[in-house]
Amino acid sequence: MILIVVKWPVRPEFDERWSELVREFTEAVRAEPGNVFFEWSRSVEEPHTWVLVEGFRDAEAGAVHTASDHFQKAISEMPDWVSATPSIMFVDSPDLAGWGPMGEVQPRG
């Protein structure tokens, strides 16, 4: 699995509309056969920052994603919406298959 986390510093005038601006892109990525998850959330500590957590089945699925028309379109539009270069973490782990249970926290009865 490939796990990617990206912090998107958004220009203040686009912050409230961010989910609308990336909706078409998000839906297209989620429809990719190799996509495992693609989730946006707002940072609670950094104003005007959105965090994207995405997972792809393997490197091949990641390559299909970055070669897609919807990825290329989004990458061409996003420079107009960001206030700084996004920060990324990229992990390629062939032993990881997806989400698993967190052992340290269990619901109380």
Tab-separated table of C-alpha atoms in Angstrom:
chain	number	residue	atom	x	y	z
A	1	MET	CA	0.000	0.000	0.000
A	2	ILE	CA	0.988	3.574	-0.599
A	3	LEU	CA	0.006	6.022	2.139
A	4	ILE	CA	0.174	9.735	1.384
A	5	VAL	CA	-0.578	12.657	3.692
A	6	VAL	CA	-0.564	16.173	2.256
A	7	LYS	CA	-1.041	19.472	4.097
A	8	TRP	CA	-2.666	21.999	1.760
A	9	PRO	CA	-2.228	25.652	2.820
A	10	VAL	CA	-5.221	27.286	1.164
A	11	ARG	CA	-5.585	30.960	0.337
A	12	PRO	CA	-8.084	32.437	2.827
A	13	GLU	CA	-10.536	33.406	0.095
A	14	PHE	CA	-10.796	29.723	-0.964
A	15	ASP	CA	-10.832	28.113	2.492
A	16	GLU	CA	-14.612	27.968	2.915
A	17	ARG	CA	-15.062	26.669	-0.655
A	18	TRP	CA	-12.197	24.137	-0.621
A	19	SER	CA	-14.356	21.011	-0.432
A	20	GLU	CA	-16.457	22.343	-3.318
A	21	LEU	CA	-13.366	23.212	-5.383
A	22	VAL	CA	-11.905	19.698	-5.004
A	23	ARG	CA	-15.196	17.753	-5.139
A	24	GLU	CA	-14.922	16.609	-8.774
A	25	PHE	CA	-11.290	15.579	-8.252
A	26	THR	CA	-12.122	13.774	-5.000
A	27	GLU	CA	-14.979	11.808	-6.559
A	28	ALA	CA	-12.833	10.822	-9.546
A	29	VAL	CA	-9.982	9.611	-7.326
A	30	ARG	CA	-12.339	7.618	-5.111
A	31	ALA	CA	-13.641	5.889	-8.255
A	32	GLU	CA	-10.160	4.698	-9.265
A	33	PRO	CA	-9.910	0.894	-8.909
A	34	GLY	CA	-6.636	1.135	-6.956
A	35	ASN	CA	-7.799	3.802	-4.495
A	36	VAL	CA	-8.337	2.565	-0.944
A	37	PHE	CA	-9.276	5.907	0.640
A	38	PHE	CA	-9.114	9.628	-0.107
A	39	GLU	CA	-10.178	11.851	2.801
A	40	TRP	CA	-9.995	15.598	3.383
A	41	SER	CA	-10.182	17.342	6.753
A	42	ARG	CA	-9.369	20.753	8.144
A	43	SER	CA	-6.392	21.268	10.386
A	44	VAL	CA	-7.495	22.265	13.886
A	45	GLU	CA	-4.108	23.885	14.561
A	46	GLU	CA	-3.173	25.596	11.288
A	47	PRO	CA	-5.630	28.153	9.906
A	48	HIS	CA	-6.595	27.785	6.245
A	49	THR	CA	-4.945	24.373	6.035
A	50	TRP	CA	-6.617	21.236	4.741
A	51	VAL	CA	-5.154	17.760	5.264
A	52	LEU	CA	-5.531	15.018	2.684
A	53	VAL	CA	-5.007	11.379	3.677
A	54	GLU	CA	-4.927	9.040	0.725
A	55	GLY	CA	-4.152	5.384	0.201
A	56	PHE	CA	-3.556	3.372	-2.944
A	57	ARG	CA	-3.369	-0.393	-3.291
A	58	ASP	CA	0.207	-0.376	-4.626
A	59	ALA	CA	2.746	1.556	-6.687
A	60	GLU	CA	0.951	0.640	-9.914
A	61	ALA	CA	-2.294	2.156	-8.607
A	62	GLY	CA	-0.352	5.266	-7.583
A	63	ALA	CA	1.120	5.575	-11.076
A	64	VAL	CA	-2.331	5.224	-12.663
A	65	HIS	CA	-3.572	7.943	-10.294
A	66	THR	CA	-0.867	10.480	-11.156
A	67	ALA	CA	-1.240	9.770	-14.891
A	68	SER	CA	-5.016	10.302	-14.837
A	69	ASP	CA	-6.682	13.238	-16.550
A	70	HIS	CA	-8.410	14.276	-13.319
A	71	PHE	CA	-5.079	14.384	-11.454
A	72	GLN	CA	-3.476	16.462	-14.203
A	73	LYS	CA	-6.454	18.846	-14.233
A	74	ALA	CA	-6.382	19.259	-10.445
A	75	ILE	CA	-2.634	19.875	-10.393
A	76	SER	CA	-3.064	22.546	-13.062
A	77	GLU	CA	-5.788	24.346	-11.027
A	78	MET	CA	-4.513	24.019	-7.463
A	79	PRO	CA	-1.617	26.524	-7.721
A	80	ASP	CA	-4.266	29.253	-7.962
A	81	TRP	CA	-5.860	28.101	-4.687
A	82	VAL	CA	-2.866	27.471	-2.400
A	83	SER	CA	-0.935	30.051	-0.393
A	84	ALA	CA	2.284	28.006	-0.196
A	85	THR	CA	3.726	24.754	-1.480
A	86	PRO	CA	1.880	21.793	0.095
A	87	SER	CA	3.841	19.506	2.444
A	88	ILE	CA	3.743	15.765	1.769
A	89	MET	CA	4.537	12.480	3.496
A	90	PHE	CA	4.776	9.430	1.249
A	91	VAL	CA	5.109	5.862	2.543
A	92	ASP	CA	5.272	2.780	0.321
A	93	SER	CA	4.697	-0.271	2.501
A	94	PRO	CA	4.134	-3.605	0.745
A	95	ASP	CA	3.142	-5.206	4.093
A	96	LEU	CA	0.301	-2.766	4.765
A	97	ALA	CA	-3.097	-3.688	3.336
A	98	GLY	CA	-5.329	-0.984	4.810
A	99	TRP	CA	-6.768	0.232	8.087
A	100	GLY	CA	-6.394	-1.974	11.149
A	101	PRO	CA	-7.629	-1.792	14.732
A	102	MET	CA	-5.754	0.394	17.203
A	103	GLY	CA	-4.714	-1.886	20.025
A	104	GLU	CA	-4.226	0.827	22.664
A	105	VAL	CA	-7.818	2.076	22.740
A	106	GLN	CA	-10.917	-0.075	23.060
A	107	PRO	CA	-14.464	1.108	23.858
A	108	ARG	CA	-15.520	0.672	27.464
A	109	GLY	CA	-18.482	-1.552	28.126
